[in-house]
PDB file of C-alpha atoms in Angstrom:
ATOM      1  CA  GLU A   1      -0.354 141.456 173.020  1.00 57.00           C
ATOM      2  CA  THR A   2      -2.708 138.512 173.581  1.00 70.00           C
ATOM      3  CA  GLY A   3      -1.650 135.179 172.114  1.00 91.00           C
ATOM      4  CA  VAL A   4      -3.813 132.439 170.628  1.00 95.00           C
ATOM      5  CA  THR A   5      -6.087 130.816 173.185  1.00 96.00           C
ATOM      6  CA  GLN A   6      -8.005 127.573 172.783  1.00 97.00           C
ATOM      7  CA  SER A   7     -10.732 125.880 174.782  1.00 97.00           C
ATOM      8  CA  PRO A   8     -11.283 123.378 176.156  1.00 97.00           C
ATOM      9  CA  THR A   9      -7.758 122.091 176.760  1.00 97.00           C
ATOM     10  CA  HIS A  10      -8.876 118.483 177.240  1.00 97.00           C
ATOM     11  CA  LEU A  11     -12.097 116.639 176.559  1.00 97.00           C
ATOM     12  CA  ILE A  12     -13.374 113.093 176.286  1.00 98.00           C
ATOM     13  CA  LYS A  13     -16.210 112.068 173.980  1.00 98.00           C
ATOM     14  CA  THR A  14     -17.722 108.797 172.796  1.00 98.00           C
ATOM     15  CA  ARG A  15     -18.115 107.586 169.224  1.00 98.00           C
ATOM     16  CA  GLY A  16     -20.978 109.252 167.367  1.00 98.00           C
ATOM     17  CA  GLN A  17     -21.023 112.362 169.524  1.00 98.00           C
ATOM     18  CA  GLN A  18     -20.345 115.899 168.320  1.00 98.00           C
ATOM     19  CA  VAL A  19     -17.713 118.320 169.583  1.00 98.00           C
ATOM     20  CA  THR A  20     -17.056 122.068 169.272  1.00 98.00           C
ATOM     21  CA  LEU A  21     -13.594 123.514 169.840  1.00 98.00           C
ATOM     22  CA  ARG A  22     -12.982 127.237 170.185  1.00 98.00           C
ATOM     23  CA  CYS A  23     -10.103 129.540 169.335  1.00 97.00           C
ATOM     24  CA  SER A  24      -9.354 133.219 169.881  1.00 96.00           C
ATOM     25  CA  SER A  25      -6.766 134.544 167.478  1.00 91.00           C
ATOM     26  CA  GLN A  26      -3.774 136.662 168.392  1.00 89.00           C
ATOM     27  CA  SER A  27      -4.581 140.364 168.451  1.00 85.00           C
ATOM     28  CA  GLY A  28      -4.094 141.934 165.033  1.00 83.00           C
ATOM     29  CA  HIS A  29      -4.473 138.609 163.203  1.00 87.00           C
ATOM     30  CA  ASN A  30      -7.430 138.080 160.878  1.00 88.00           C
ATOM     31  CA  THR A  31      -6.755 134.545 159.659  1.00 89.00           C
ATOM     32  CA  VAL A  32      -7.276 131.306 161.566  1.00 92.00           C
ATOM     33  CA  SER A  33      -6.124 127.836 160.513  1.00 93.00           C
ATOM     34  CA  TRP A  34      -6.988 124.544 162.164  1.00 96.00           C
ATOM     35  CA  TYR A  35      -4.676 121.536 162.289  1.00 97.00           C
ATOM     36  CA  GLN A  36      -5.045 117.992 163.585  1.00 97.00           C
ATOM     37  CA  GLN A  37      -1.984 116.396 165.166  1.00 97.00           C
ATOM     38  CA  ALA A  38      -2.160 112.679 165.839  1.00 95.00           C
ATOM     39  CA  LEU A  39       0.293 111.127 168.274  1.00 92.00           C
ATOM     40  CA  GLY A  40       3.773 110.883 166.780  1.00 90.00           C
ATOM     41  CA  GLN A  41       2.906 112.889 163.670  1.00 94.00           C
ATOM     42  CA  GLY A  42       3.160 116.440 162.451  1.00 95.00           C
ATOM     43  CA  PRO A  43       0.123 118.730 162.247  1.00 96.00           C
ATOM     44  CA  GLN A  44      -2.245 118.068 159.320  1.00 95.00           C
ATOM     45  CA  PHE A  45      -4.086 121.007 157.755  1.00 94.00           C
ATOM     46  CA  ILE A  46      -7.873 120.883 158.210  1.00 96.00           C
ATOM     47  CA  PHE A  47      -8.976 124.281 156.891  1.00 93.00           C
ATOM     48  CA  GLN A  48      -8.375 128.002 157.069  1.00 92.00           C
ATOM     49  CA  TYR A  49     -10.732 130.933 157.618  1.00 92.00           C
ATOM     50  CA  TYR A  50     -10.149 134.437 156.350  1.00 88.00           C
ATOM     51  CA  ARG A  51     -12.705 137.228 156.731  1.00 86.00           C
ATOM     52  CA  GLU A  52     -15.299 134.712 157.925  1.00 91.00           C
ATOM     53  CA  GLU A  53     -14.990 132.581 154.767  1.00 92.00           C
ATOM     54  CA  GLU A  54     -13.354 129.166 154.404  1.00 91.00           C
ATOM     55  CA  ASN A  55     -10.187 129.614 152.367  1.00 86.00           C
ATOM     56  CA  GLY A  56      -8.665 126.245 151.640  1.00 86.00           C
ATOM     57  CA  ARG A  57      -9.375 122.807 153.038  1.00 91.00           C
ATOM     58  CA  GLY A  58      -7.210 119.754 153.595  1.00 91.00           C
ATOM     59  CA  ASN A  59      -8.139 116.112 153.134  1.00 92.00           C
ATOM     60  CA  PHE A  60     -10.825 115.956 155.835  1.00 96.00           C
ATOM     61  CA  PRO A  61     -14.453 114.816 155.429  1.00 97.00           C
ATOM     62  CA  PRO A  62     -17.411 117.234 155.561  1.00 97.00           C
ATOM     63  CA  ARG A  63     -18.208 116.243 159.135  1.00 98.00           C
ATOM     64  CA  PHE A  64     -15.328 118.581 160.000  1.00 98.00           C
ATOM     65  CA  SER A  65     -16.719 122.105 159.724  1.00 97.00           C
ATOM     66  CA  GLY A  66     -15.885 125.522 161.041  1.00 97.00           C
ATOM     67  CA  LEU A  67     -16.849 129.112 161.543  1.00 96.00           C
ATOM     68  CA  GLN A  68     -15.064 132.406 161.897  1.00 96.00           C
ATOM     69  CA  PHE A  69     -16.712 135.305 163.683  1.00 95.00           C
ATOM     70  CA  PRO A  70     -16.406 139.064 163.039  1.00 94.00           C
ATOM     71  CA  ASN A  71     -13.897 139.365 165.899  1.00 91.00           C
ATOM     72  CA  TYR A  72     -11.774 136.718 164.047  1.00 92.00           C
ATOM     73  CA  SER A  73     -12.309 134.024 166.682  1.00 95.00           C
ATOM     74  CA  SER A  74     -13.177 130.613 165.304  1.00 97.00           C
ATOM     75  CA  GLU A  75     -14.845 127.301 166.027  1.00 98.00           C
ATOM     76  CA  LEU A  76     -14.087 123.794 164.792  1.00 98.00           C
ATOM     77  CA  ASN A  77     -17.019 121.387 164.813  1.00 98.00           C
ATOM     78  CA  VAL A  78     -16.701 117.648 164.343  1.00 98.00           C
ATOM     79  CA  ASN A  79     -19.829 115.522 163.940  1.00 98.00           C
ATOM     80  CA  ALA A  80     -20.242 111.752 164.251  1.00 98.00           C
ATOM     81  CA  LEU A  81     -16.955 111.326 166.103  1.00 98.00           C
ATOM     82  CA  GLU A  82     -14.793 108.327 165.251  1.00 98.00           C
ATOM     83  CA  LEU A  83     -12.015 106.729 167.278  1.00 97.00           C
ATOM     84  CA  ASP A  84      -9.437 108.038 164.771  1.00 97.00           C
ATOM     85  CA  ASP A  85     -10.501 111.600 165.543  1.00 98.00           C
ATOM     86  CA  SER A  86      -8.583 111.322 168.814  1.00 98.00           C
ATOM     87  CA  ALA A  87      -5.798 113.904 168.453  1.00 97.00           C
ATOM     88  CA  LEU A  88      -4.472 117.297 169.483  1.00 97.00           C
ATOM     89  CA  TYR A  89      -6.402 119.988 167.602  1.00 98.00           C
ATOM     90  CA  LEU A  90      -4.332 123.086 167.028  1.00 97.00           C
ATOM     91  CA  CYS A  91      -5.532 126.535 166.102  1.00 97.00           C
ATOM     92  CA  ALA A  92      -3.081 128.939 164.488  1.00 94.00           C
ATOM     93  CA  SER A  93      -3.546 132.578 163.636  1.00 91.00           C
ATOM     94  CA  SER A  94      -1.736 134.705 161.120  1.00 86.00           C
ATOM     95  CA  SER A  95      -1.941 138.135 159.587  1.00 79.00           C
ATOM     96  CA  GLY A  96      -3.438 137.886 156.104  1.00 65.00           C
ATOM     97  CA  LEU A  97      -3.884 134.744 154.046  1.00 54.00           C
ATOM     98  CA  ALA A  98      -0.330 133.519 154.426  1.00 51.00           C
ATOM     99  CA  GLY A  99       0.958 135.614 157.267  1.00 51.00           C
ATOM    100  CA  VAL A 100       4.439 136.875 156.804  1.00 52.00           C
ATOM    101  CA  TRP A 101       5.726 134.148 154.473  1.00 63.00           C
ATOM    102  CA  GLY A 102       3.442 131.505 155.985  1.00 75.00           C
ATOM    103  CA  GLU A 103       4.296 132.041 159.639  1.00 85.00           C
ATOM    104  CA  LEU A 104       1.777 130.606 162.055  1.00 89.00           C
ATOM    105  CA  PHE A 105       1.231 131.346 165.727  1.00 92.00           C
ATOM    106  CA  PHE A 106      -0.298 128.397 167.554  1.00 95.00           C
ATOM    107  CA  GLY A 107      -2.399 127.982 170.629  1.00 96.00           C
ATOM    108  CA  GLU A 108      -1.686 125.198 173.094  1.00 96.00           C
ATOM    109  CA  GLY A 109      -4.279 122.939 171.505  1.00 97.00           C
ATOM    110  CA  SER A 110      -7.333 120.964 172.537  1.00 98.00           C
ATOM    111  CA  ARG A 111      -6.645 117.307 173.326  1.00 97.00           C
ATOM    112  CA  LEU A 112      -9.657 115.242 172.184  1.00 98.00           C
ATOM    113  CA  THR A 113     -10.047 111.629 173.206  1.00 98.00           C
ATOM    114  CA  VAL A 114     -12.803 109.569 171.560  1.00 98.00           C
ATOM    115  CA  LEU A 115     -13.790 106.373 173.360  1.00 97.00           C
TER     116      LEU A 115
ATOM    117  CA  THR J   1       3.644 109.925 150.824  1.00 57.00           C
ATOM    118  CA  GLN J   2       4.840 112.698 153.098  1.00 66.00           C
ATOM    119  CA  LEU J   3       5.556 115.952 151.243  1.00 86.00           C
ATOM    120  CA  LEU J   4       8.231 116.880 153.790  1.00 94.00           C
ATOM    121  CA  GLU J   5      10.530 114.166 155.133  1.00 96.00           C
ATOM    122  CA  GLN J   6      12.376 114.870 158.354  1.00 97.00           C
ATOM    123  CA  SER J   7      15.375 112.929 159.593  1.00 97.00           C
ATOM    124  CA  PRO J   8      16.322 111.498 161.909  1.00 97.00           C
ATOM    125  CA  GLN J   9      12.971 110.707 163.502  1.00 97.00           C
ATOM    126  CA  PHE J  10      14.558 110.422 166.969  1.00 97.00           C
ATOM    127  CA  LEU J  11      17.859 111.765 168.270  1.00 98.00           C
ATOM    128  CA  SER J  12      19.298 111.352 171.770  1.00 98.00           C
ATOM    129  CA  ILE J  13      22.558 113.093 172.615  1.00 97.00           C
ATOM    130  CA  GLN J  14      24.604 114.288 175.586  1.00 98.00           C
ATOM    131  CA  GLU J  15      24.724 117.911 176.684  1.00 98.00           C
ATOM    132  CA  GLY J  16      27.427 119.808 174.821  1.00 98.00           C
ATOM    133  CA  GLU J  17      27.268 117.772 171.613  1.00 98.00           C
ATOM    134  CA  ASN J  18      26.468 119.234 168.208  1.00 98.00           C
ATOM    135  CA  LEU J  19      23.685 117.931 165.957  1.00 98.00           C
ATOM    136  CA  THR J  20      22.015 118.483 162.624  1.00 98.00           C
ATOM    137  CA  VAL J  21      18.480 117.570 161.602  1.00 98.00           C
ATOM    138  CA  TYR J  22      17.155 117.603 158.075  1.00 98.00           C
ATOM    139  CA  CYS J  23      13.987 118.459 156.197  1.00 97.00           C
ATOM    140  CA  ASN J  24      13.748 117.252 152.601  1.00 96.00           C
ATOM    141  CA  SER J  25      11.205 117.433 149.810  1.00 95.00           C
ATOM    142  CA  SER J  26      10.873 117.058 146.061  1.00 92.00           C
ATOM    143  CA  SER J  27       8.727 120.202 145.977  1.00 91.00           C
ATOM    144  CA  VAL J  28       9.874 123.802 145.773  1.00 91.00           C
ATOM    145  CA  PHE J  29       8.661 125.977 148.638  1.00 90.00           C
ATOM    146  CA  SER J  30       8.147 129.727 148.642  1.00 87.00           C
ATOM    147  CA  SER J  31       9.067 129.719 152.323  1.00 89.00           C
ATOM    148  CA  LEU J  32       9.931 127.252 155.030  1.00 93.00           C
ATOM    149  CA  GLN J  33       9.512 127.481 158.778  1.00 94.00           C
ATOM    150  CA  TRP J  34      11.033 125.628 161.710  1.00 97.00           C
ATOM    151  CA  TYR J  35       8.992 125.163 164.863  1.00 97.00           C
ATOM    152  CA  ARG J  36       9.744 123.633 168.261  1.00 97.00           C
ATOM    153  CA  GLN J  37       7.016 121.835 170.175  1.00 97.00           C
ATOM    154  CA  GLU J  38       7.072 120.659 173.772  1.00 94.00           C
ATOM    155  CA  PRO J  39       4.712 117.958 175.106  1.00 89.00           C
ATOM    156  CA  GLY J  40       1.169 119.215 175.632  1.00 87.00           C
ATOM    157  CA  GLU J  41       1.835 122.535 173.910  1.00 92.00           C
ATOM    158  CA  GLY J  42       1.465 124.012 170.462  1.00 95.00           C
ATOM    159  CA  PRO J  43       4.412 124.516 168.092  1.00 96.00           C
ATOM    160  CA  VAL J  44       6.415 127.715 168.580  1.00 96.00           C
ATOM    161  CA  LEU J  45       7.897 129.437 165.546  1.00 94.00           C
ATOM    162  CA  LEU J  46      11.715 129.550 165.532  1.00 96.00           C
ATOM    163  CA  VAL J  47      12.568 130.924 162.097  1.00 95.00           C
ATOM    164  CA  THR J  48      11.395 131.523 158.520  1.00 92.00           C
ATOM    165  CA  VAL J  49      13.679 131.103 155.511  1.00 93.00           C
ATOM    166  CA  VAL J  50      12.671 132.449 152.135  1.00 90.00           C
ATOM    167  CA  THR J  51      15.661 132.758 149.799  1.00 92.00           C
ATOM    168  CA  GLY J  52      17.512 129.760 148.345  1.00 94.00           C
ATOM    169  CA  GLY J  53      20.872 129.347 150.096  1.00 96.00           C
ATOM    170  CA  GLU J  54      19.776 131.545 152.997  1.00 96.00           C
ATOM    171  CA  VAL J  55      21.412 130.964 156.385  1.00 97.00           C
ATOM    172  CA  LYS J  56      19.920 132.298 159.601  1.00 97.00           C
ATOM    173  CA  LYS J  57      21.342 132.084 163.105  1.00 97.00           C
ATOM    174  CA  LEU J  58      19.408 132.167 166.353  1.00 95.00           C
ATOM    175  CA  LYS J  59      21.921 131.944 169.203  1.00 96.00           C
ATOM    176  CA  ARG J  60      23.213 128.335 169.031  1.00 97.00           C
ATOM    177  CA  LEU J  61      20.803 127.359 166.246  1.00 97.00           C
ATOM    178  CA  THR J  62      21.738 127.701 162.575  1.00 98.00           C
ATOM    179  CA  PHE J  63      19.119 127.247 159.872  1.00 98.00           C
ATOM    180  CA  GLN J  64      19.875 126.779 156.187  1.00 97.00           C
ATOM    181  CA  PHE J  65      17.553 126.764 153.184  1.00 96.00           C
ATOM    182  CA  GLY J  66      18.727 124.736 150.197  1.00 96.00           C
ATOM    183  CA  ASP J  67      19.702 126.524 147.004  1.00 95.00           C
ATOM    184  CA  ALA J  68      16.739 124.995 145.167  1.00 95.00           C
ATOM    185  CA  ARG J  69      14.350 125.754 148.060  1.00 93.00           C
ATOM    186  CA  LYS J  70      13.485 122.047 148.407  1.00 94.00           C
ATOM    187  CA  ASP J  71      15.284 121.253 151.644  1.00 95.00           C
ATOM    188  CA  SER J  72      16.499 122.743 154.887  1.00 97.00           C
ATOM    189  CA  SER J  73      18.679 121.878 157.852  1.00 98.00           C
ATOM    190  CA  LEU J  74      18.846 122.878 161.482  1.00 98.00           C
ATOM    191  CA  HIS J  75      22.193 122.695 163.271  1.00 98.00           C
ATOM    192  CA  ILE J  76      22.464 123.057 167.041  1.00 98.00           C
ATOM    193  CA  THR J  77      25.840 123.779 168.619  1.00 98.00           C
ATOM    194  CA  ALA J  78      26.608 122.685 172.177  1.00 98.00           C
ATOM    195  CA  ALA J  79      23.140 121.302 172.817  1.00 98.00           C
ATOM    196  CA  GLN J  80      21.552 121.883 176.223  1.00 97.00           C
ATOM    197  CA  PRO J  81      18.769 119.971 178.025  1.00 97.00           C
ATOM    198  CA  GLY J  82      16.492 122.944 177.353  1.00 96.00           C
ATOM    199  CA  ASP J  83      16.774 122.176 173.625  1.00 97.00           C
ATOM    200  CA  THR J  84      14.816 118.966 174.172  1.00 97.00           C
ATOM    201  CA  GLY J  85      11.628 118.878 172.126  1.00 97.00           C
ATOM    202  CA  LEU J  86      10.000 118.055 168.810  1.00 98.00           C
ATOM    203  CA  TYR J  87      11.438 120.040 165.908  1.00 98.00           C
ATOM    204  CA  LEU J  88       9.021 120.482 163.021  1.00 98.00           C
ATOM    205  CA  CYS J  89       9.637 121.924 159.598  1.00 97.00           C
ATOM    206  CA  ALA J  90       6.770 123.348 157.557  1.00 95.00           C
ATOM    207  CA  GLY J  91       6.669 124.591 153.995  1.00 92.00           C
ATOM    208  CA  THR J  92       4.401 126.895 152.088  1.00 85.00           C
ATOM    209  CA  LEU J  93       3.882 126.168 148.404  1.00 78.00           C
ATOM    210  CA  HIS J  94       3.600 129.083 146.022  1.00 66.00           C
ATOM    211  CA  THR J  95       0.388 127.618 144.640  1.00 61.00           C
ATOM    212  CA  ASN J  96      -1.297 127.339 148.040  1.00 61.00           C
ATOM    213  CA  ALA J  97      -0.097 130.173 150.194  1.00 59.00           C
ATOM    214  CA  GLY J  98      -2.835 129.676 152.752  1.00 65.00           C
ATOM    215  CA  LYS J  99      -1.697 126.221 153.803  1.00 82.00           C
ATOM    216  CA  SER J 100       1.440 125.090 155.575  1.00 88.00           C
ATOM    217  CA  THR J 101       2.517 121.477 155.141  1.00 91.00           C
ATOM    218  CA  PHE J 102       4.356 119.940 158.085  1.00 95.00           C
ATOM    219  CA  GLY J 103       6.825 117.113 158.370  1.00 96.00           C
ATOM    220  CA  ASP J 104       6.456 114.559 161.168  1.00 96.00           C
ATOM    221  CA  GLY J 105       9.304 116.112 163.113  1.00 97.00           C
ATOM    222  CA  THR J 106      12.520 115.097 164.841  1.00 98.00           C
ATOM    223  CA  THR J 107      12.233 114.289 168.546  1.00 97.00           C
ATOM    224  CA  LEU J 108      15.407 115.532 170.231  1.00 98.00           C
ATOM    225  CA  THR J 109      16.449 114.510 173.731  1.00 97.00           C
ATOM    226  CA  VAL J 110      19.478 116.186 175.286  1.00 97.00           C
ATOM    227  CA  LYS J 111      20.715 114.384 178.382  1.00 97.00           C
ATOM    228  CA  PRO J 112      22.498 116.340 181.117  1.00 95.00           C
TER     229      PRO J 112
END
């Protein structure tokens, strides 16, 4: 069974640039959620994709956008990067909208630094 | 205002000691998860509790869900250095099953 994989693991960008983060879900899982984890804080929900449609969004501006592909992999795109976007971006997959009672299976994350 | 409050924020103990960490909310959750996260890695699911009053054991870890499904605790017996990490609780609200809300975690350090 293949777990959740994310790429790249680390990247550095400058303010105003755009970034795309990628995620392959765990085999058998059709739902992908993205979370932002700032240093010293818990993960914050960005949005979730189910069957290639956005299904729920947290308190993030429209410059955070995403896609889900037919193979259930997903991308997170962030435009016009700001310093506060520096964080660990976590992708989590689950089976169905809420998994088994909301259980999430995380990748190792993409560490984004904005200078 | 954080929906889930975890306490303590930091905990440093000696190997062999027992400890309890807490996860509290004013909201009722349909389920609650505990995760453990090590530096540079994603959270790893430890347990899910669903029923009010439920107690689950995972080796030296005991998880309890409050009767009203608003709070939870994690008790570790005879802590080991390998237990070191960030312990996160996350809840799923009945009205928003697609979204898990996380607390800010308890950072546990177990010294040999």
